[in-house]
Coordinates of C-alpha atoms and ligand atoms in Angstrom, one line a residue:
M1 CA 79.9 -25.0 275.8
Y2 CA 79.4 -21.6 277.3
K3 CA 80.8 -20.9 280.7
A4 CA 80.1 -18.0 283.1
P5 CA 82.6 -15.2 282.3
R6 CA 86.0 -15.5 284.1
G7 CA 85.8 -14.0 287.6
T8 CA 82.0 -14.5 287.9
S9 CA 80.1 -17.4 289.4
D10 CA 76.7 -18.9 289.4
I11 CA 75.2 -19.2 292.9
L12 CA 73.8 -22.7 292.9
P13 CA 71.1 -23.8 295.3
P14 CA 73.4 -25.3 298.0
E15 CA 75.3 -22.0 298.2
Q16 CA 72.1 -20.0 298.5
A17 CA 71.8 -20.7 302.2
Y18 CA 74.9 -18.6 302.8
W19 CA 73.5 -15.7 300.8
K20 CA 70.1 -15.8 302.6
Y21 CA 71.8 -16.0 306.0
I22 CA 74.1 -13.0 305.3
E23 CA 71.5 -10.9 303.6
E24 CA 69.0 -11.5 306.4
K25 CA 71.6 -10.6 309.1
A26 CA 72.5 -7.5 307.2
A27 CA 68.9 -6.3 306.8
L28 CA 68.1 -7.0 310.5
L29 CA 71.2 -5.1 311.7
C30 CA 70.3 -2.2 309.5
Q31 CA 66.9 -2.1 311.0
L32 CA 68.5 -2.1 314.4
Y33 CA 70.6 1.0 313.6
G34 CA 67.9 2.8 311.5
Y35 CA 69.5 2.3 308.1
Q36 CA 67.0 2.1 305.2
P37 CA 67.4 0.1 302.1
L38 CA 68.3 1.7 298.7
N39 CA 68.8 0.1 295.3
T40 CA 70.6 1.8 292.6
P41 CA 71.0 0.7 288.9
I42 CA 73.9 -1.7 288.1
F43 CA 75.2 0.8 285.5
E44 CA 75.7 4.5 285.8
D45 CA 77.2 7.3 283.8
F46 CA 80.9 6.5 283.5
Q47 CA 81.8 10.0 284.8
L48 CA 80.1 9.3 288.1
F49 CA 82.9 6.9 289.0
A50 CA 85.7 8.6 287.0
R51 CA 85.2 11.9 288.9
T52 CA 84.8 10.5 292.4
V53 CA 86.9 7.3 292.6
S54 CA 89.3 9.3 290.3
G55 CA 91.9 8.6 287.7
G56 CA 95.2 7.3 289.2
T57 CA 93.3 4.6 291.1
D58 CA 93.3 1.0 289.8
I59 CA 89.5 0.9 289.7
V60 CA 89.2 3.8 287.3
D61 CA 92.4 3.2 285.3
K62 CA 92.2 -0.5 284.8
E63 CA 89.2 -2.2 286.2
M64 CA 86.0 -0.6 285.1
Y65 CA 83.6 -2.2 282.7
V66 CA 82.9 0.7 280.3
F67 CA 80.6 0.6 277.3
E68 CA 78.6 2.9 275.1
D69 CA 74.9 2.3 274.7
R70 CA 73.1 2.6 271.4
S71 CA 72.7 6.3 271.8
G72 CA 76.5 6.7 272.3
Q73 CA 76.3 7.5 276.1
K74 CA 79.3 6.3 277.9
L75 CA 78.3 4.1 280.8
A76 CA 80.0 1.9 283.4
L77 CA 78.9 -1.1 285.4
R78 CA 78.8 -0.3 289.1
A79 CA 82.4 -0.3 290.2
E80 CA 81.5 0.5 293.8
G81 CA 78.4 1.5 295.8
T82 CA 79.1 4.9 297.4
A83 CA 79.1 7.3 294.4
P84 CA 75.7 5.9 293.2
V85 CA 74.2 6.4 296.7
C86 CA 75.5 10.0 296.7
R87 CA 74.1 10.5 293.2
A88 CA 70.7 9.2 294.4
Y89 CA 70.9 11.4 297.5
L90 CA 71.3 14.5 295.2
Q91 CA 68.9 13.4 292.5
H92 CA 66.0 12.7 294.9
G93 CA 66.6 15.7 297.2
L94 CA 67.4 13.5 300.2
F95 CA 69.3 16.5 301.6
N96 CA 65.9 18.0 302.4
L97 CA 65.3 15.3 304.9
P98 CA 66.5 15.6 308.5
Q99 CA 70.2 14.7 308.4
P100 CA 72.0 12.4 308.6
V101 CA 70.2 10.1 306.1
R102 CA 71.2 6.5 306.8
L103 CA 71.0 4.1 303.9
Y104 CA 72.2 0.6 303.1
Y105 CA 72.4 -1.6 300.0
I106 CA 73.2 -5.1 298.9
G107 CA 74.1 -5.7 295.2
P108 CA 76.6 -6.7 292.6
T109 CA 79.8 -4.7 291.9
F110 CA 82.0 -5.1 288.8
R111 CA 85.8 -4.8 288.6
Y112 CA 88.1 -6.2 285.9
E113 CA 90.6 -7.7 288.3
R114 CA 92.8 -10.8 288.0
P115 CA 90.6 -13.4 289.5
Q116 CA 91.8 -15.4 292.5
A117 CA 90.4 -16.7 295.8
G118 CA 88.3 -13.8 297.2
R119 CA 88.9 -11.5 294.2
Y120 CA 86.3 -11.6 291.4
R121 CA 85.2 -9.6 288.5
Q122 CA 81.6 -9.6 289.8
H123 CA 81.3 -9.5 293.5
H124 CA 78.5 -8.4 295.8
Q125 CA 78.7 -5.7 298.5
F126 CA 76.7 -5.0 301.6
G127 CA 77.2 -1.3 302.3
C128 CA 76.0 1.3 304.8
E129 CA 76.2 5.1 304.2
A130 CA 75.3 7.9 306.6
L131 CA 75.0 11.2 304.7
G132 CA 74.8 14.8 305.7
D133 CA 76.6 14.9 309.1
S134 CA 80.3 15.1 310.1
D135 CA 79.7 14.0 313.7
P136 CA 82.5 11.5 314.6
V137 CA 79.9 9.5 316.4
L138 CA 78.8 8.3 313.0
D139 CA 82.3 7.1 312.0
A140 CA 82.1 5.0 315.2
E141 CA 78.6 3.9 314.4
V142 CA 79.4 2.5 310.9
I143 CA 82.5 0.7 312.3
D144 CA 80.2 -0.7 315.0
I145 CA 77.7 -1.9 312.4
A146 CA 80.4 -3.6 310.4
R147 CA 81.9 -5.3 313.4
R148 CA 78.5 -6.4 314.7
F149 CA 77.7 -7.7 311.2
L150 CA 80.7 -10.0 311.3
L151 CA 80.1 -11.1 314.9
S152 CA 76.4 -11.8 314.2
L153 CA 77.5 -14.2 311.5
G154 CA 79.8 -16.0 313.9
L155 CA 83.0 -14.5 312.6
S156 CA 85.4 -13.3 315.3
E157 CA 88.9 -13.6 313.9
F158 CA 89.4 -10.1 312.6
S159 CA 91.1 -6.8 313.3
I160 CA 89.9 -3.3 312.8
Q161 CA 92.6 -1.1 311.2
L162 CA 92.0 2.7 311.6
N163 CA 93.6 5.8 310.2
S164 CA 92.8 9.4 309.4
I165 CA 94.1 10.8 306.1
G166 CA 93.2 14.4 306.8
C167 CA 91.2 16.9 304.7
R168 CA 91.6 19.2 301.7
L169 CA 93.5 21.6 304.0
C170 CA 96.1 19.4 305.7
Q171 CA 96.5 16.5 303.2
P172 CA 98.4 18.5 300.5
S173 CA 101.3 19.3 302.9
Y174 CA 101.5 15.6 303.8
I175 CA 101.5 14.6 300.1
E176 CA 104.4 17.0 299.5
A177 CA 106.3 15.5 302.4
L178 CA 105.6 12.0 301.0
K179 CA 106.7 13.0 297.5
R180 CA 110.0 14.4 298.9
H181 CA 110.6 11.2 300.8
Y182 CA 109.9 8.9 297.8
T183 CA 111.8 11.1 295.3
G184 CA 115.0 10.0 297.1
Y185 CA 114.2 6.3 296.2
V186 CA 112.8 6.6 292.7
A187 CA 115.3 4.1 291.2
S188 CA 114.2 1.4 293.7
L189 CA 110.4 1.9 293.2
C190 CA 108.3 -0.7 291.3
P191 CA 106.9 0.5 287.9
D192 CA 103.4 1.1 289.5
C193 CA 104.8 3.2 292.3
K194 CA 106.8 5.3 289.9
T195 CA 103.4 6.2 288.4
R196 CA 101.8 6.6 291.8
L197 CA 104.5 9.1 292.8
I198 CA 103.2 11.3 290.0
R199 CA 99.5 10.5 289.9
N200 CA 98.5 9.3 293.4
P201 CA 101.2 9.6 296.0
L202 CA 99.1 8.5 298.9
R203 CA 98.7 5.1 297.3
L204 CA 102.5 4.6 297.5
L205 CA 102.0 3.6 301.2
D206 CA 99.8 0.7 300.1
C207 CA 102.2 -1.0 297.7
K208 CA 102.5 -4.7 298.5
K209 CA 106.0 -5.2 296.9
A210 CA 108.6 -5.8 299.6
S211 CA 111.1 -3.3 298.2
C212 CA 108.4 -0.5 298.2
Q213 CA 107.2 -1.5 301.7
K214 CA 110.7 -0.9 303.0
I215 CA 110.6 2.7 301.7
A216 CA 107.1 3.1 303.2
E217 CA 108.4 2.1 306.7
T218 CA 110.5 5.3 306.9
A219 CA 108.0 7.6 305.2
P220 CA 106.6 10.6 307.1
K221 CA 103.4 9.8 309.0
I222 CA 100.1 11.5 308.2
S223 CA 99.4 11.8 312.0
D224 CA 102.1 14.5 312.1
Y225 CA 100.4 16.5 309.4
L226 CA 96.7 16.5 310.5
C227 CA 95.2 20.0 311.0
D228 CA 93.7 20.7 314.4
D229 CA 90.1 20.0 313.3
C230 CA 91.1 16.6 311.7
Q231 CA 93.1 15.7 314.8
A232 CA 90.2 16.5 317.1
H233 CA 87.8 14.6 314.8
F234 CA 90.1 11.5 314.8
H235 CA 90.5 11.8 318.6
D236 CA 86.7 11.7 319.0
V237 CA 86.2 8.8 316.7
Q238 CA 88.7 6.8 318.8
Q239 CA 87.0 7.9 322.0
Y240 CA 83.6 6.7 320.8
L241 CA 85.1 3.4 319.7
E242 CA 86.6 3.0 323.1
A243 CA 83.3 3.9 324.7
L244 CA 81.7 1.1 322.6
D245 CA 84.5 -1.4 323.7
I246 CA 85.5 -1.8 320.1
P247 CA 89.1 -2.8 319.8
F248 CA 91.1 -1.2 316.9
Q249 CA 94.6 -0.8 315.7
L250 CA 96.0 2.5 314.4
N251 CA 97.6 1.9 311.0
Y252 CA 99.2 5.1 309.6
R253 CA 99.8 3.4 306.3
L254 CA 96.1 2.6 305.6
V255 CA 95.0 4.7 302.7
R256 CA 92.4 2.7 300.7
G257 CA 92.1 2.3 297.0
L258 CA 89.5 5.0 296.2
D259 CA 90.3 8.7 296.1
Y260 CA 87.2 10.2 297.7
Y261 CA 88.2 9.6 301.3
T262 CA 88.8 12.3 303.8
R263 CA 89.7 12.0 307.5
T264 CA 88.6 8.5 308.9
V265 CA 89.5 5.4 306.8
F266 CA 89.2 1.9 308.1
E267 CA 89.4 -1.7 307.0
I268 CA 88.4 -4.9 308.8
Q269 CA 90.9 -7.6 308.0
S270 CA 90.3 -11.3 308.5
R271 CA 93.0 -13.1 310.5
T272 CA 92.2 -16.5 308.8
E273 CA 94.4 -17.7 306.0
G274 CA 93.5 -17.9 302.4
G275 CA 91.5 -15.6 300.2
Q276 CA 91.8 -11.8 300.6
T277 CA 92.1 -10.3 304.0
A278 CA 90.0 -7.2 303.7
V279 CA 86.4 -8.2 304.5
V280 CA 85.2 -4.6 305.1
G281 CA 86.5 -1.2 303.8
G282 CA 85.2 2.2 304.5
G283 CA 85.7 5.7 305.7
R284 CA 84.6 9.3 305.5
Y285 CA 84.1 11.1 302.2
D286 CA 83.2 14.7 303.1
G287 CA 84.0 16.1 299.6
L288 CA 82.3 13.5 297.4
I289 CA 78.7 15.0 297.3
E290 CA 80.1 18.5 296.5
Q291 CA 82.2 16.9 293.7
L292 CA 78.9 15.7 292.2
G293 CA 77.5 19.2 292.2
G294 CA 75.8 19.2 295.7
K295 CA 76.4 21.5 298.6
P296 CA 79.4 20.6 300.8
T297 CA 78.0 17.5 302.6
P298 CA 79.9 15.3 305.0
A299 CA 79.3 11.5 304.9
V300 CA 80.7 8.2 306.1
G301 CA 80.2 4.5 305.3
F302 CA 81.6 1.1 304.6
A303 CA 81.1 -1.9 302.3
S304 CA 81.7 -5.6 302.9
G305 CA 82.3 -8.2 300.2
I306 CA 79.8 -11.0 300.6
E307 CA 81.9 -13.6 298.7
R308 CA 84.8 -12.9 301.1
I309 CA 82.5 -13.3 304.1
I310 CA 81.3 -16.7 302.7
L311 CA 85.0 -17.8 302.3
N312 CA 85.6 -16.9 305.9
L313 CA 82.4 -18.7 307.1
K314 CA 83.5 -21.8 305.3
E315 CA 87.0 -21.6 306.6
G316 CA 85.6 -21.2 310.1
K317 CA 83.3 -24.2 309.5
I318 CA 80.2 -22.0 310.2
S319 CA 77.2 -23.4 308.4
P320 CA 74.2 -21.2 307.8
P321 CA 70.7 -22.6 308.6
G322 CA 69.5 -24.6 305.7
L323 CA 67.0 -23.4 303.2
V324 CA 63.4 -24.6 303.4
K325 CA 63.1 -28.1 302.1
P326 CA 59.9 -29.7 300.8
I327 CA 58.2 -31.4 303.7
A328 CA 56.9 -34.1 301.3
F329 CA 57.5 -35.4 297.8
I330 CA 54.4 -36.7 296.1
A331 CA 54.9 -39.9 294.1
Y332 CA 52.2 -41.7 292.0
L333 CA 51.7 -44.7 289.9
G334 CA 49.5 -44.4 286.8
Q335 CA 47.6 -41.6 285.1
E336 CA 44.6 -41.5 287.4
A337 CA 46.9 -41.3 290.5
K338 CA 48.9 -38.6 288.8
T339 CA 45.8 -36.4 288.5
Q340 CA 45.0 -37.0 292.2
A341 CA 48.6 -36.1 293.0
V342 CA 48.4 -32.8 291.1
K343 CA 45.2 -31.9 293.0
L344 CA 46.7 -33.0 296.4
A345 CA 49.9 -30.9 295.8
S346 CA 47.8 -27.9 295.1
Q347 CA 45.7 -28.4 298.3
L348 CA 48.8 -28.9 300.5
R349 CA 50.4 -25.7 299.1
S350 CA 47.2 -23.8 299.8
A351 CA 47.6 -25.1 303.4
Q352 CA 51.2 -23.6 303.3
L353 CA 52.9 -27.0 303.2
P354 CA 55.9 -27.0 300.8
V355 CA 55.7 -30.1 298.6
T356 CA 57.3 -31.3 295.4
L357 CA 55.5 -33.2 292.8
A358 CA 57.0 -36.1 290.8
T359 CA 56.8 -35.9 287.0
G360 CA 56.8 -38.4 284.1
D361 CA 56.1 -42.0 284.6
R362 CA 59.0 -43.4 286.4
S363 CA 59.1 -46.4 288.7
L364 CA 58.3 -45.9 292.4
K365 CA 61.9 -46.7 293.2
S366 CA 63.2 -43.9 291.0
Q367 CA 60.6 -41.5 292.5
L368 CA 61.7 -42.4 296.1
R369 CA 65.3 -41.8 295.0
Q370 CA 64.4 -38.3 293.9
A371 CA 62.5 -37.7 297.2
N372 CA 65.7 -38.6 299.0
S373 CA 67.9 -36.3 297.0
L374 CA 65.6 -33.4 297.7
G375 CA 65.9 -34.1 301.4
S376 CA 62.1 -34.3 302.0
N377 CA 61.2 -36.1 305.2
Y378 CA 58.1 -37.8 303.8
T379 CA 56.9 -39.2 300.5
I380 CA 53.2 -39.4 299.7
I381 CA 52.5 -42.3 297.5
I382 CA 49.3 -42.6 295.5
G383 CA 48.7 -45.8 293.6
E384 CA 45.6 -47.3 291.9
R385 CA 44.2 -48.6 295.1
E386 CA 44.6 -45.3 296.9
V387 CA 42.7 -43.5 294.1
K388 CA 39.8 -45.9 294.6
T389 CA 39.8 -45.6 298.4
Q390 CA 40.6 -41.8 298.5
A391 CA 43.6 -42.5 300.6
V392 CA 47.4 -42.0 300.4
I393 CA 50.4 -43.8 301.7
L394 CA 52.6 -41.6 303.8
R395 CA 56.2 -42.9 304.0
N396 CA 58.8 -41.6 306.4
M397 CA 62.0 -41.3 304.4
I398 CA 64.3 -41.7 307.4
T399 CA 62.7 -44.8 309.1
N400 CA 61.2 -46.1 305.8
K401 CA 58.0 -46.9 307.8
Q402 CA 54.7 -46.2 306.0
E403 CA 51.0 -45.9 306.9
T404 CA 47.8 -45.2 305.0
F405 CA 45.8 -42.0 305.7
P406 CA 42.5 -40.8 304.2
V407 CA 43.4 -38.1 301.7
T408 CA 41.6 -35.5 303.8
E409 CA 43.8 -36.1 306.8
V410 CA 47.2 -35.8 305.1
A411 CA 47.6 -32.0 305.6
G412 CA 46.9 -32.4 309.3
A413 CA 49.3 -35.4 309.6
L414 CA 52.1 -33.5 307.8
R415 CA 51.5 -30.4 310.0
Q416 CA 51.9 -32.6 313.0
S417 CA 54.7 -34.5 311.4
Q418 CA 57.1 -34.0 314.2
H419 CA 54.6 -36.0 316.3
L420 CA 54.1 -38.7 313.7
T421 CA 55.3 -42.1 315.0
L422 CA 55.9 -43.4 311.5
Ligands
LIG1 P1 86.4 -1.4 298.6 O1 87.4 -1.6 299.7 O2 86.9 -1.2 297.3 O3 85.5 -0.2 299.1 O4 85.4 -2.6 298.6 C1 84.7 -3.0 299.8 C2 84.8 -4.5 300.1 O5 84.4 -5.2 298.9 C3 86.2 -5.0 300.3 O6 86.6 -4.8 301.7 C4 86.1 -6.5 299.9 O7 85.5 -7.2 301.0 C5 85.1 -6.4 298.8 N1 85.7 -6.5 297.5 C6 86.3 -5.5 296.8 N2 86.8 -5.9 295.6 C7 86.5 -7.2 295.5 C8 86.7 -8.2 294.5 N3 87.2 -7.9 293.4 N4 86.2 -9.5 294.8 C9 85.6 -9.7 295.9 N5 85.4 -8.8 296.9 C10 85.8 -7.6 296.7 C11 84.4 0.3 298.4 O8 84.0 -0.2 297.4 C12 83.8 1.5 299.1 N6 82.6 2.0 298.3 C13 83.4 1.3 300.5 C14 82.8 2.4 301.2 C15 81.5 2.6 301.4 N7 83.4 3.5 301.6 C16 82.5 4.3 302.2 N8 81.3 3.8 302.0

């Protein structure tokens, strides 16, 4: 028996209500803020991620799904959404439009991680990106969207963690200070942090091992190394967040797992137990588009993992509105009745009434059982007598009462079904 690959899942019909709920809220919110939808392919040139997310990060070093196509081109499944959006921005000359260009996406993302609750090899992200403008008001805007997204779904138990990690000018002197600090503790570092010290020192601050966290506690703070421009930018971001009444916590150890960030970084962490805590991650990436061959172009954005949101909804006992169920199931007895049922189903669908047709030649009891399991409120029953009299029996599946209607009146009766006294 084949199974879905480890770390991936099938989204079965009962789960679909969550997805529809979340995707609709996301789309509505993006409309409200003027973000337009963009779809990018699920695979890209490997170098797109290798250059921007960068070597020295787990995503590029350990987690990408990389393959060669038949022409020998090295490709990678989408490991995150931001670099593809920037590639599309450059490829389609979106920099010629009035800036900033505000875009959003919803789609699958692939990372070869160790699967556990809230951590999968295929997950889906809803992300927003505002490209072409360094105004700190945009940093506050994307945080505002992310927060409103969670609130609109009914989630409120979360905290917004905020930091600035500086720019190309001020970050190097901080990294030097960080290296000096950690060099004094090399012997006590975990094997990963020993590598980070050489390849990606900022990530040292993010290590979850207790012994490394202790060393991080006394590490120099980035806030003491920000240049004047970065300090002013960070100050303004906070000021706009305050103006919007958005509570946040400064977290000088927040660095994020992708290398393209500059200045603002943020995460929204869920306070509920279980699964992974980060439900949103984002920040500013003013150097990324230039790295891809464009002109220096500031940008900021975030992405949220839909599976993690669903875990949080379930934990908070928040049920999405149900998917549309068939209003009626059409059962029949005998071949002639079956032909009538096929015709009636077609007529009702033309009248925009969702109905499901029975199949095969099962007993009425078995057909009614199927109607119940589909959750339809009514069953239309056509037997030999009904074929002759051009009528149908309409059965209320909750009260089990039934009444005979002329076939021409069924659509009207169903449309009025909330007023039916059956
Ligand atoms: P990220 O933090 O790597 O950032 O991922 C964003 C969100 O995707 C996370 O906060 C989490 O909710 C979800 N997520 C990540 N990995 C997994 C996984 N293995 N299983 C389930 N959910 C996961 C980015 O990808 C950036 N591109 C975000 C961004 C957009 N920054 C600026 N613009």
